[in-house]
Coordinates of C-alpha atoms in Angstrom, one line a residue:
Chain S
M1 CA -63.9 -116.8 11.9
S2 CA -65.9 -119.4 13.8
G3 CA -67.8 -122.4 12.4
D4 CA -71.1 -121.5 14.1
A5 CA -74.2 -121.7 12.0
W6 CA -75.6 -118.5 10.9
R7 CA -78.8 -117.6 12.9
S8 CA -81.2 -114.7 13.1
G9 CA -84.8 -114.1 14.1
L10 CA -85.5 -111.4 11.5
Y11 CA -87.7 -111.2 8.4
L12 CA -87.3 -108.7 5.7
S13 CA -89.5 -107.3 2.8
L14 CA -88.2 -105.2 0.3
V15 CA -90.3 -102.0 0.2
T16 CA -88.9 -100.4 -2.8
C17 CA -85.7 -99.5 -4.7
Y18 CA -85.0 -96.4 -6.7
V19 CA -82.2 -96.0 -9.2
P20 CA -82.3 -92.5 -11.1
D21 CA -81.6 -92.0 -14.6
D22 CA -78.1 -92.1 -16.3
G23 CA -76.3 -88.8 -15.6
N24 CA -75.9 -88.0 -19.3
K25 CA -79.3 -88.8 -20.5
P26 CA -81.2 -85.9 -21.9
T27 CA -84.6 -85.8 -20.4
S28 CA -87.1 -83.0 -20.1
S29 CA -86.7 -83.1 -16.4
R30 CA -82.9 -83.2 -16.4
R31 CA -81.5 -80.8 -14.2
R32 CA -78.0 -80.3 -13.0
P33 CA -77.2 -80.0 -9.3
Q34 CA -77.6 -76.4 -8.1
A35 CA -73.9 -75.3 -7.7
L36 CA -73.0 -73.8 -4.4
S37 CA -70.2 -71.3 -4.4
K38 CA -67.1 -72.2 -2.5
S39 CA -68.0 -69.5 0.0
N40 CA -71.2 -71.3 1.3
N41 CA -70.4 -74.9 0.5
P42 CA -69.5 -76.9 3.7
L43 CA -68.0 -79.6 1.6
Y44 CA -65.6 -77.2 0.2
W45 CA -64.8 -76.0 3.8
L46 CA -64.1 -79.5 4.7
M47 CA -61.7 -80.0 1.7
A48 CA -60.0 -76.9 2.7
D49 CA -59.6 -77.9 6.4
N50 CA -58.1 -81.3 5.2
R51 CA -55.4 -80.1 2.8
D52 CA -53.4 -83.4 2.8
L53 CA -56.3 -85.1 0.8
A54 CA -54.6 -84.9 -2.6
E55 CA -57.2 -86.9 -4.3
L56 CA -59.9 -84.4 -3.9
S57 CA -60.3 -81.0 -5.5
F58 CA -63.1 -78.5 -6.0
P59 CA -64.3 -78.8 -8.7
P60 CA -63.1 -82.2 -9.8
K61 CA -59.9 -82.2 -11.7
T62 CA -61.4 -83.7 -14.9
Q63 CA -64.9 -83.7 -16.0
E64 CA -65.9 -87.4 -15.2
G65 CA -68.9 -87.6 -17.5
D66 CA -71.9 -89.4 -16.1
A67 CA -72.7 -91.6 -18.9
G68 CA -74.0 -94.9 -17.7
I69 CA -74.0 -93.7 -14.1
P70 CA -77.3 -93.0 -12.3
V71 CA -77.1 -89.5 -11.0
F72 CA -79.7 -87.9 -8.9
P73 CA -79.4 -84.0 -8.9
D74 CA -81.3 -83.0 -5.7
G75 CA -79.2 -84.6 -2.9
S76 CA -79.6 -87.5 -0.5
S77 CA -82.6 -86.6 1.5
Q78 CA -84.5 -85.8 -1.7
L79 CA -83.6 -89.1 -3.2
A80 CA -85.0 -90.7 0.0
L81 CA -88.2 -88.9 -0.4
R82 CA -88.3 -90.0 -3.9
L83 CA -87.6 -93.5 -3.0
L84 CA -90.6 -93.6 -0.3
H85 CA -92.8 -91.5 -2.4
G86 CA -96.4 -92.8 -1.9
R87 CA -95.6 -95.3 1.0
R88 CA -96.9 -93.2 3.8
N89 CA -99.7 -95.7 4.8
Q90 CA -97.4 -98.6 4.2
L91 CA -94.9 -97.0 6.7
A92 CA -97.4 -95.6 9.2
N93 CA -96.4 -98.2 12.0
V94 CA -92.7 -98.1 11.8
D95 CA -91.1 -98.0 15.1
I96 CA -87.5 -97.2 14.1
L97 CA -86.1 -95.6 10.8
L98 CA -82.6 -96.2 10.2
Y99 CA -81.0 -94.0 7.5
V100 CA -77.8 -95.7 6.2
H101 CA -75.4 -93.7 4.0
E102 CA -71.9 -93.2 3.0
S103 CA -72.4 -90.1 1.1
V104 CA -73.5 -86.7 2.5
E105 CA -75.3 -83.6 1.5
A106 CA -73.9 -80.2 0.9
S107 CA -75.5 -79.0 4.0
G108 CA -74.5 -78.7 7.7
S109 CA -78.1 -78.7 9.0
V110 CA -80.2 -81.0 6.9
L111 CA -80.9 -84.4 8.8
P112 CA -82.3 -86.8 6.1
A113 CA -83.5 -89.3 8.8
L114 CA -85.6 -86.7 10.4
K115 CA -86.6 -85.1 7.0
V116 CA -88.1 -88.5 5.9
K117 CA -90.0 -88.9 9.3
N118 CA -91.5 -85.6 8.9
V119 CA -92.5 -85.5 5.3
L120 CA -94.0 -89.2 5.5
E121 CA -95.6 -88.3 8.8
M122 CA -94.1 -91.3 10.5
K123 CA -95.3 -90.0 13.9
H124 CA -94.3 -92.9 16.2
C125 CA -90.9 -93.6 14.9
L126 CA -87.5 -92.9 16.2
P127 CA -85.4 -91.8 13.4
F128 CA -81.6 -91.9 13.2
S129 CA -78.8 -92.6 10.9
L130 CA -75.8 -94.8 10.5
G131 CA -72.7 -93.7 8.6
F132 CA -68.9 -93.8 8.8
Q133 CA -68.9 -97.5 7.9
G134 CA -68.8 -97.4 4.0
S135 CA -71.4 -99.8 2.6
L136 CA -71.1 -102.0 5.7
A137 CA -73.4 -99.6 7.6
N138 CA -76.3 -101.8 6.2
L139 CA -75.1 -104.6 8.2
A140 CA -74.5 -102.5 11.3
A141 CA -78.1 -101.3 10.8
V142 CA -79.4 -104.9 10.8
E143 CA -77.4 -105.6 14.0
I144 CA -78.9 -102.6 15.8
A145 CA -82.4 -103.4 14.5
E146 CA -82.1 -106.8 15.9
A147 CA -80.8 -105.5 19.3
F148 CA -83.8 -103.2 19.5
F149 CA -86.2 -106.0 18.6
R150 CA -84.7 -108.1 21.5
A151 CA -84.7 -105.3 24.0
E152 CA -87.8 -103.2 23.3
P153 CA -91.4 -103.8 22.4
I154 CA -91.0 -102.8 18.8
K155 CA -92.5 -104.4 15.7
Q156 CA -91.0 -102.7 12.6
V157 CA -87.7 -101.4 11.7
L158 CA -87.4 -99.6 8.3
I159 CA -83.8 -99.3 7.0
V160 CA -83.4 -96.9 4.1
S161 CA -80.1 -97.1 2.3
V162 CA -79.5 -93.9 0.3
D163 CA -76.4 -92.6 -1.5
C164 CA -76.1 -89.5 -3.7
I165 CA -72.5 -88.5 -4.7
V166 CA -72.1 -84.6 -4.9
P167 CA -69.1 -82.7 -5.8
P168 CA -66.3 -82.2 -4.8
F169 CA -66.6 -86.0 -3.7
S170 CA -65.4 -88.2 -6.7
R171 CA -67.4 -91.0 -8.1
R172 CA -64.2 -92.8 -9.2
R173 CA -61.3 -94.4 -7.8
H174 CA -58.7 -96.2 -10.1
D175 CA -60.2 -99.1 -12.0
L176 CA -63.0 -99.6 -9.4
F177 CA -66.6 -99.2 -10.7
P178 CA -67.9 -95.6 -10.5
K179 CA -70.2 -94.9 -7.8
G180 CA -73.9 -94.3 -8.8
D181 CA -76.8 -92.7 -6.8
S182 CA -79.7 -95.0 -5.6
G183 CA -81.8 -96.1 -2.8
A184 CA -83.4 -99.1 -1.1
A185 CA -85.9 -99.3 1.5
V186 CA -86.2 -102.7 3.6
L187 CA -88.7 -103.3 6.2
Y188 CA -87.6 -105.7 8.9
T189 CA -89.9 -107.5 11.4
V190 CA -89.7 -110.5 13.8
D191 CA -92.7 -112.5 12.5
D192 CA -93.3 -112.0 8.8
G193 CA -91.8 -110.9 5.6
D194 CA -90.9 -112.0 2.1
Y195 CA -87.4 -113.3 3.2
R196 CA -86.2 -114.9 6.4
V197 CA -82.9 -113.5 7.5
N198 CA -81.0 -116.6 8.4
G199 CA -78.0 -114.5 9.6
Y200 CA -75.4 -111.8 8.8
R201 CA -71.7 -111.4 9.4
V202 CA -69.2 -108.6 9.1
N203 CA -65.6 -109.2 8.6
P204 CA -63.9 -105.8 9.2
Y205 CA -60.7 -105.2 7.1
C206 CA -58.8 -102.0 6.2
L207 CA -55.3 -101.3 4.8
K208 CA -52.8 -99.3 6.9
T209 CA -52.7 -96.8 4.0
P210 CA -55.7 -94.4 3.6
P211 CA -57.6 -94.7 0.2
H212 CA -56.6 -91.1 -0.8
K213 CA -53.0 -92.4 -1.0
W214 CA -53.6 -95.7 -2.8
T215 CA -51.9 -96.8 -5.9
Q216 CA -53.5 -99.1 -8.5
L217 CA -51.7 -101.9 -6.7
D218 CA -53.4 -101.1 -3.3
C219 CA -56.8 -101.3 -5.0
Q220 CA -55.8 -104.8 -6.3
V221 CA -54.7 -105.8 -2.9
I222 CA -57.9 -104.8 -1.3
V223 CA -60.0 -106.6 -3.9
Q224 CA -58.0 -109.6 -3.4
Q225 CA -58.5 -109.5 0.4
L226 CA -62.2 -109.1 0.0
L227 CA -62.3 -112.2 -2.3
R228 CA -60.4 -114.2 0.3
L229 CA -62.8 -113.0 3.0
T230 CA -65.7 -114.2 0.6
V231 CA -64.1 -117.6 0.1
R232 CA -63.9 -117.9 4.0
L233 CA -67.6 -116.9 4.2
L234 CA -68.6 -119.7 1.8
E235 CA -66.4 -122.2 3.2
Q236 CA -68.0 -121.6 6.7
L237 CA -71.5 -121.8 5.2
S238 CA -70.4 -124.9 3.4
Q239 CA -69.3 -126.5 6.8
C240 CA -72.7 -125.6 8.3
G241 CA -74.7 -126.9 5.4
Q242 CA -76.0 -123.5 4.6
L243 CA -74.4 -122.8 1.1
P244 CA -76.9 -120.4 -0.6
D245 CA -78.5 -121.0 -4.1
W246 CA -77.5 -117.5 -5.1
L247 CA -74.6 -115.0 -4.3
V248 CA -75.6 -111.4 -5.0
P249 CA -72.6 -109.3 -4.6
Q250 CA -72.1 -105.6 -4.4
H251 CA -70.7 -104.4 -7.8
L252 CA -67.1 -103.4 -7.1
S253 CA -65.0 -103.9 -10.1
F254 CA -64.8 -106.3 -13.3
P255 CA -62.0 -108.5 -11.7
F256 CA -63.9 -108.8 -8.4
G257 CA -67.2 -109.9 -10.3
L258 CA -65.1 -112.4 -12.5
A259 CA -63.4 -113.8 -9.5
L260 CA -66.5 -114.3 -7.7
K261 CA -68.0 -116.1 -10.6
Q262 CA -65.1 -118.5 -10.4
V263 CA -65.5 -118.9 -6.6
G264 CA -69.2 -119.5 -7.1
E265 CA -68.6 -122.3 -9.6
R266 CA -66.2 -124.0 -7.1
Y267 CA -68.9 -124.0 -4.4
G268 CA -71.7 -124.7 -6.7
V269 CA -73.3 -121.2 -5.9
R270 CA -74.8 -119.1 -8.7
V271 CA -73.3 -115.6 -8.8
K272 CA -75.8 -112.9 -10.0
L273 CA -74.2 -109.9 -11.6
R274 CA -76.5 -107.2 -12.8
E275 CA -77.3 -106.6 -16.5
C276 CA -78.6 -103.0 -15.7
W277 CA -76.0 -100.7 -14.2
G278 CA -73.6 -103.7 -14.2
A279 CA -70.5 -101.5 -14.2
V280 CA -71.8 -99.2 -11.5
N281 CA -71.4 -99.6 -7.8
L282 CA -74.6 -98.5 -6.2
L283 CA -73.0 -98.6 -2.8
G284 CA -75.3 -99.7 0.2
S285 CA -78.4 -100.4 -1.9
D286 CA -76.4 -102.2 -4.5
P287 CA -77.3 -105.9 -3.5
F288 CA -80.8 -104.9 -3.0
V289 CA -81.2 -103.4 -6.5
T290 CA -80.0 -106.7 -8.0
L291 CA -82.3 -108.7 -5.7
V292 CA -85.4 -106.6 -7.0
Q293 CA -84.3 -107.2 -10.6
M294 CA -84.0 -111.0 -9.9
E295 CA -87.6 -110.9 -8.3
Q296 CA -88.9 -109.0 -11.4
N297 CA -87.2 -111.6 -13.8
G298 CA -88.6 -114.5 -11.8
E299 CA -85.0 -115.8 -11.1
I300 CA -85.5 -116.4 -7.4
S301 CA -88.2 -118.6 -6.2
R302 CA -89.6 -119.5 -2.7
G303 CA -87.5 -121.7 -0.8
Q304 CA -84.3 -120.5 -2.4
S305 CA -81.5 -119.0 -0.4
V306 CA -79.5 -115.7 -1.2
L307 CA -76.3 -114.5 0.1
L308 CA -76.1 -110.6 -0.3
L309 CA -72.7 -109.4 -0.2
W310 CA -71.4 -106.0 0.6
A311 CA -67.8 -105.1 -0.1
S312 CA -66.4 -102.0 1.3
I313 CA -62.8 -101.1 0.2
D314 CA -62.0 -99.4 3.5
H315 CA -64.2 -101.3 6.0
G316 CA -64.2 -105.0 4.9
L317 CA -66.8 -107.5 3.8
G318 CA -70.3 -107.9 5.1
A319 CA -73.0 -110.5 4.2
M320 CA -76.5 -111.5 4.7
L321 CA -78.2 -114.9 4.2
L322 CA -81.8 -114.8 3.1
E323 CA -84.2 -117.4 2.4
R324 CA -87.3 -116.6 0.3
V325 CA -90.5 -117.5 2.1
R326 CA -93.1 -115.7 0.2
Chain U
M1 CA -86.1 -121.3 13.3
K2 CA -84.7 -119.0 16.0
Q3 CA -87.1 -116.5 17.4
V4 CA -86.1 -113.0 18.6
T5 CA -86.5 -113.5 22.4
K6 CA -87.8 -110.3 24.1
L7 CA -85.8 -109.5 27.2
R8 CA -87.3 -108.3 30.3
R9 CA -85.8 -105.1 31.7
T10 CA -86.5 -103.4 34.9
S11 CA -85.5 -99.8 35.3
D12 CA -83.0 -100.7 37.9
K13 CA -81.3 -103.5 36.2
A14 CA -78.3 -101.8 34.8
V15 CA -76.4 -103.9 32.4
F16 CA -73.3 -101.8 32.0
G17 CA -71.3 -99.2 33.8
M18 CA -68.8 -96.6 32.5
A19 CA -65.4 -98.0 33.5
D20 CA -63.1 -95.2 31.9
I21 CA -63.2 -91.8 30.2
S22 CA -60.5 -90.2 28.1
I23 CA -60.8 -86.7 26.8
Y24 CA -58.7 -84.8 24.2
L25 CA -58.9 -81.1 24.1
P26 CA -56.8 -79.1 21.7
Q27 CA -54.4 -76.8 23.3
T28 CA -55.3 -73.6 21.1
W29 CA -58.0 -71.5 22.7
M30 CA -60.0 -68.6 21.3
T31 CA -62.0 -66.1 23.5
L32 CA -65.6 -65.3 22.6
R33 CA -64.5 -62.1 21.1
E34 CA -61.9 -63.8 19.1
V35 CA -64.4 -66.4 17.8
A36 CA -66.9 -63.5 17.0
D37 CA -64.3 -61.6 15.0
L38 CA -63.2 -64.7 13.0
I39 CA -66.9 -65.4 12.0
R40 CA -67.4 -62.1 10.9
R41 CA -64.1 -62.0 8.8
S42 CA -65.4 -65.2 7.1
G43 CA -68.5 -63.4 6.0
Y44 CA -70.9 -64.5 8.5
P45 CA -72.9 -62.5 11.2
F46 CA -72.0 -62.2 14.9
S47 CA -73.6 -58.9 16.1
E48 CA -72.4 -57.0 19.1
H49 CA -75.9 -57.8 20.6
D50 CA -75.3 -61.5 20.2
L51 CA -71.7 -61.1 21.6
D52 CA -73.2 -59.5 24.7
R53 CA -75.8 -62.2 25.0
F54 CA -73.3 -65.0 24.5
G55 CA -71.1 -63.6 27.2
R56 CA -73.5 -62.2 29.8
L57 CA -76.5 -64.5 29.5
Y58 CA -75.1 -67.6 28.2
G59 CA -71.7 -67.7 30.0
F60 CA -69.4 -68.4 27.2
K61 CA -65.8 -67.1 27.5
R62 CA -63.5 -69.2 25.5
V63 CA -63.5 -72.4 23.4
P64 CA -60.7 -75.0 22.4
C65 CA -60.0 -74.9 18.6
E66 CA -58.1 -77.6 16.8
E67 CA -55.5 -76.0 14.4
R68 CA -53.3 -78.9 13.6
R69 CA -54.9 -82.2 13.8
S70 CA -57.5 -83.8 11.5
L71 CA -60.6 -85.4 13.0
E72 CA -59.0 -88.9 12.7
E73 CA -56.0 -87.6 14.5
M74 CA -58.2 -86.1 17.3
I75 CA -59.8 -89.6 17.6
V76 CA -56.4 -91.1 18.2
E77 CA -55.7 -88.7 20.8
A78 CA -58.9 -89.5 22.7
C79 CA -58.9 -93.3 22.2
A80 CA -55.1 -94.2 22.5
P81 CA -54.7 -93.7 26.1
L82 CA -58.0 -95.4 26.8
L83 CA -57.0 -98.4 24.8
A84 CA -53.5 -98.5 26.3
R85 CA -55.1 -98.7 29.7
L86 CA -57.7 -101.5 28.6
R87 CA -55.0 -103.6 27.1
Q88 CA -53.0 -103.4 30.3
A89 CA -56.1 -104.3 32.2
N90 CA -56.7 -107.2 29.7
K91 CA -60.1 -105.9 28.9
Q92 CA -61.6 -106.6 25.5
V93 CA -63.3 -104.0 23.2
D94 CA -65.9 -106.1 21.2
K95 CA -67.4 -103.0 19.4
I96 CA -66.6 -99.4 18.7
L97 CA -69.6 -97.1 18.7
F98 CA -68.9 -93.7 17.1
L99 CA -71.1 -90.7 17.3
R100 CA -70.6 -87.4 15.6
T101 CA -73.0 -84.6 15.7
S102 CA -72.1 -83.3 12.1
Q103 CA -72.8 -85.3 8.9
V104 CA -70.2 -83.6 6.8
Y105 CA -67.3 -85.8 6.5
W106 CA -66.0 -88.7 4.4
H107 CA -68.2 -91.7 5.3
D108 CA -66.3 -94.2 3.1
R109 CA -63.0 -93.6 4.9
N110 CA -62.1 -95.7 8.0
L111 CA -61.7 -93.0 10.7
F112 CA -60.2 -95.7 13.2
R113 CA -57.6 -96.9 10.9
P114 CA -54.5 -96.2 13.0
L115 CA -56.2 -97.5 16.1
I116 CA -57.2 -100.7 14.5
H117 CA -53.6 -101.4 13.4
D118 CA -51.9 -100.2 16.4
F119 CA -54.1 -101.9 19.0
G120 CA -55.1 -105.0 17.3
L121 CA -58.6 -104.0 16.7
E122 CA -58.8 -105.8 13.3
E123 CA -61.9 -107.9 14.3
T124 CA -63.7 -105.3 16.1
H125 CA -67.0 -104.2 14.8
L126 CA -67.5 -100.5 14.1
L127 CA -70.9 -98.9 14.3
S128 CA -71.8 -95.4 14.2
V129 CA -75.0 -93.4 14.9
S130 CA -76.0 -89.9 14.3
Q131 CA -78.7 -87.3 13.2
H132 CA -79.9 -86.3 16.6
N133 CA -77.4 -83.4 16.7
C134 CA -75.8 -83.0 20.1
A135 CA -78.5 -85.5 21.5
S136 CA -76.7 -88.2 19.6
F137 CA -74.9 -89.1 22.8
H138 CA -78.0 -90.5 24.4
L139 CA -79.0 -92.1 21.2
A140 CA -75.6 -93.9 21.4
L141 CA -76.2 -94.9 25.0
R142 CA -79.6 -96.5 24.1
V143 CA -78.0 -98.3 21.1
C144 CA -75.3 -99.7 23.4
Q145 CA -77.9 -100.7 26.1
N146 CA -79.7 -102.8 23.8
L147 CA -76.5 -104.2 22.1
F148 CA -75.6 -105.5 25.7
L149 CA -79.0 -106.7 26.4
A150 CA -79.3 -108.5 23.0
N151 CA -75.7 -110.0 23.2
P152 CA -74.9 -111.9 26.4
D153 CA -71.1 -112.4 25.0
L154 CA -70.7 -108.6 24.8
Q155 CA -68.1 -107.5 27.3
G156 CA -67.1 -104.0 26.4
V157 CA -67.9 -101.2 23.9
M158 CA -65.9 -98.0 23.4
L159 CA -68.1 -95.2 22.8
V160 CA -66.4 -92.4 20.9
S161 CA -67.4 -88.9 19.9
A162 CA -65.4 -86.3 17.9
D163 CA -66.2 -83.1 16.3
K164 CA -64.3 -80.2 14.8
A165 CA -65.5 -77.1 13.3
F166 CA -63.9 -76.9 9.9
H167 CA -65.1 -73.4 9.2
P168 CA -65.3 -70.4 11.5
S169 CA -69.3 -70.1 11.0
L170 CA -69.6 -73.6 12.4
R171 CA -68.3 -72.3 15.8
R172 CA -71.7 -70.8 16.5
I173 CA -75.1 -72.3 16.4
P174 CA -77.9 -69.8 17.4
D175 CA -77.4 -70.0 21.1
S176 CA -74.3 -72.0 21.7
L177 CA -70.5 -71.4 21.1
L178 CA -68.8 -74.7 20.0
G179 CA -65.4 -76.1 20.9
D180 CA -63.6 -78.9 19.3
C181 CA -63.1 -82.1 21.2
A182 CA -62.8 -85.9 21.0
S183 CA -63.8 -88.3 23.8
A184 CA -64.0 -91.8 24.4
C185 CA -65.4 -94.0 27.2
Y186 CA -65.3 -97.7 27.9
L187 CA -68.8 -99.2 28.7
E188 CA -68.3 -102.4 30.5
R189 CA -70.8 -105.2 31.4
D190 CA -71.7 -105.3 35.0
F191 CA -69.2 -102.6 36.0
H192 CA -70.2 -101.0 39.2
R193 CA -69.6 -97.4 38.5
H194 CA -71.7 -95.0 36.4
R195 CA -74.1 -97.7 35.7
L196 CA -76.8 -96.8 33.2
L197 CA -80.2 -97.2 34.7
H198 CA -82.5 -95.9 32.1
V199 CA -82.3 -93.7 28.9
V200 CA -84.9 -91.8 26.9
N201 CA -84.6 -90.3 23.5
Q202 CA -87.3 -87.7 22.4
V203 CA -87.9 -86.3 18.9
D204 CA -90.2 -83.3 18.7
P205 CA -93.0 -84.0 16.3
K206 CA -92.1 -80.7 14.5
A207 CA -88.3 -81.2 15.0
D208 CA -86.4 -79.3 12.3
P209 CA -82.9 -77.8 12.7
D210 CA -83.8 -74.9 10.4
N211 CA -86.9 -74.0 12.4
V212 CA -85.3 -72.4 15.4
E213 CA -88.3 -70.4 16.2
W214 CA -90.4 -73.4 17.0
F215 CA -87.5 -75.1 18.9
N216 CA -87.1 -72.0 21.1
T217 CA -90.9 -72.1 21.8
T218 CA -90.8 -75.6 23.0
Y219 CA -87.5 -76.1 24.3
Y220 CA -87.9 -75.8 28.0
F221 CA -91.1 -77.6 28.1
A222 CA -89.7 -80.4 26.1
I223 CA -86.6 -80.8 28.5
R224 CA -88.9 -80.9 31.5
Q225 CA -91.3 -83.4 29.9
M226 CA -88.5 -85.6 28.9
L227 CA -86.9 -85.6 32.4
F228 CA -90.2 -86.5 34.1
R229 CA -90.8 -89.2 31.7
L230 CA -87.4 -90.5 32.5
L231 CA -87.9 -90.5 36.2
N232 CA -91.4 -92.0 35.7
E233 CA -90.2 -94.9 33.7
A234 CA -87.2 -95.5 35.9
G235 CA -89.3 -95.4 39.2
H236 CA -87.3 -92.5 40.6
T237 CA -88.2 -88.9 41.8
L238 CA -86.6 -85.7 41.2
D239 CA -85.6 -85.4 44.9
E240 CA -83.6 -88.5 44.5
I241 CA -81.4 -87.1 41.9
S242 CA -78.0 -85.8 43.3
L243 CA -76.8 -83.9 40.1
I244 CA -78.1 -83.2 36.7
I245 CA -75.1 -83.1 34.2
G246 CA -76.3 -81.2 31.1
G247 CA -74.7 -80.4 27.6
N248 CA -73.0 -77.1 27.7
V249 CA -75.6 -75.6 25.5
N250 CA -75.5 -72.3 27.5
L251 CA -75.9 -71.2 31.1
R252 CA -79.3 -69.6 30.6
T253 CA -80.8 -73.0 29.7
W254 CA -79.9 -74.5 33.2
E255 CA -80.8 -71.4 35.0
R256 CA -84.3 -71.5 33.6
M257 CA -84.6 -75.3 34.0
A258 CA -83.9 -74.8 37.7
E259 CA -86.7 -72.1 38.0
I260 CA -88.9 -74.5 36.1
L261 CA -88.2 -77.4 38.3
N262 CA -88.2 -75.2 41.5
K263 CA -84.7 -76.6 42.2
P264 CA -81.6 -74.8 43.4
F265 CA -79.3 -73.9 40.4
D266 CA -76.4 -75.9 41.9
L267 CA -78.3 -79.1 41.0
F268 CA -77.0 -78.5 37.7
Y269 CA -73.4 -78.9 36.8
T270 CA -72.4 -75.9 34.8
R271 CA -69.0 -74.9 35.8
T272 CA -67.4 -75.9 32.5
I273 CA -69.5 -73.8 30.2
P274 CA -67.2 -70.6 30.5
E275 CA -64.1 -72.7 30.4
V276 CA -64.6 -74.8 27.3
G277 CA -68.0 -73.9 25.7
H278 CA -70.3 -76.5 24.1
L279 CA -68.1 -79.4 23.1
Y280 CA -70.7 -81.1 20.8
G281 CA -71.3 -84.6 21.7
S282 CA -68.3 -84.8 24.2
D283 CA -69.8 -82.4 26.7
L284 CA -71.3 -85.0 28.9
L285 CA -68.2 -87.2 29.2
Y286 CA -66.0 -84.2 29.8
N287 CA -68.4 -82.8 32.5
L288 CA -69.0 -86.2 34.0
R289 CA -65.2 -86.9 34.6
L290 CA -64.8 -83.3 36.1
A291 CA -68.0 -83.7 38.3
V292 CA -66.4 -86.8 39.9
S293 CA -62.9 -85.2 40.5
D294 CA -64.7 -82.0 41.9
G295 CA -66.6 -84.3 44.5
R296 CA -69.9 -83.3 43.1
L297 CA -70.7 -87.2 43.1
K298 CA -70.3 -89.7 45.9
P299 CA -70.8 -93.3 45.6
G300 CA -74.3 -94.6 45.3
D301 CA -75.7 -91.2 44.1
V302 CA -78.1 -91.2 41.3
Y303 CA -77.5 -88.5 38.7
A304 CA -79.1 -87.6 35.4
T305 CA -77.5 -86.5 32.1
I306 CA -79.4 -84.3 29.5
S307 CA -78.4 -83.6 25.9
I308 CA -80.2 -81.3 23.5
G309 CA -79.9 -81.4 19.7
L310 CA -80.6 -78.3 17.7
G311 CA -84.1 -78.3 16.2
G312 CA -85.8 -80.7 18.7
M313 CA -83.9 -83.8 19.6
Y314 CA -83.4 -84.6 23.2
G315 CA -81.8 -87.3 25.2
C316 CA -81.4 -88.0 28.9
A317 CA -80.4 -90.8 31.1
L318 CA -80.5 -91.8 34.6
H319 CA -77.1 -93.2 36.1
R320 CA -75.9 -94.6 39.6
W321 CA -72.4 -93.7 40.6

């Protein structure tokens, strides 16, 4: 990793976040996902075609129970529409819509990016998606957004990070936090916003063993590696005089959070762990959900800097350095 | 505070060329009749009328079908030979851009794991774009172009596409027969062959993969409109185009486009449609490689590529060989 200072020319504003109800919470509107039969569920077809993936079964081997985990019953694209409900006017001039995800719908034809564009009547925007990168797809989206800003006459890029875990995909893996459903919409421009993006980095990393063959020890190894990468990031920022006031990490596991607290103390950086859904990994939108809560609690003031951290167990570490300007 | 600098781009200022192509095709094949029978046995329709249409009008005869390898293994088969050649030539892969036409897969798993560890790509950024169906290829080209323009230090990008029908019903979309394939190409800064001159992506205002009726109504007009927009923005005319390499959506599409454009049918490269069917997002790389070896392109030729995404997404690009 080089010792170059972090730089970027972007600004971001948090449009909205949405975290649905606890999966076991009885509400009048509580509905269970409409179960597709094996014969018409493309996710089952996928599992059957990849028979060596022992960790996956249809239905899940045990009833996981959704207590304490945000669960949205209607799928990713509907979660995206719920997230952006009422924002049509605000998003009318978006040039590029980037739909970022690491979960999928039980459908071979639904295109969530296109669905959002059509329903919200975002007439002028080019919609497309980024996936296959775990939670780091958010940083890839920022990289692509910046490239578009530099190369084309565009003014607004909306990055929508949405995840909704559906069977037979599992929410749980060893002692890592279970995955919860949520979404965050962030608007990027080059001239104005609530935060200035002072830079972003991706440090790719993956084990030679695929996750479906991991033991508990492999989980510990990857968590340790993500911590090492975090320390390197902070060390680099320290050398550049850019240590943040706050570190806002993706919620990966209890050991990861505790270790980050200790690392933060060493560098004089406050580490913010969420009180709400504190033991749930909200995937790509996770750091933004925490940031919104910090804003609502008045914890982050103008002039303070925040390092958002994404920790993907099979893709590596990503980070974005922000400074609150408004 | 660093400002985002806008880069001025002229239509003929190509920033990268395509230096190498690698294709993996499975060795198992199914005829059109065999695919239709398999789809019916799985409980999905494929009428005799459609069978006739697919064969007689659309030109499909057979498609490759992967029976042994997973998607990740197909990616290795396509990329490993290319990466070996790049390593020998001491060329760097700064980024991998992966495009897939289907969303259904594990997005939290690293599909490039074996390649990362076998070819020392631990520091290489992985990006992925999708949701233009089979037009995602031109979306990826546009993203690559902008990455090259925005990052002067970027030397090489490996563009990878891979798709596999994991259920018989996925071998057929309304008017195409799909074959499994993985492909990879190396996009190199300032490379002198297959230089990208301009690229256009188009999304129909009513685009919807489930609204095939609307798609079919506007299909030919949209392709024509997009092609002329491409030529106009790039400062070229249709008469200057030596070859149009389209996706293998079906033969009828390109026959009709030749009529609409008042051009001879052999302006379109269609010979592989009966041989391999529609290879999802790998069509164009497969066809491009063969068009060169067939002698359909000579140095200096300007050619166009066109991709069509089910439901109303389109992409096209102008290249110089």
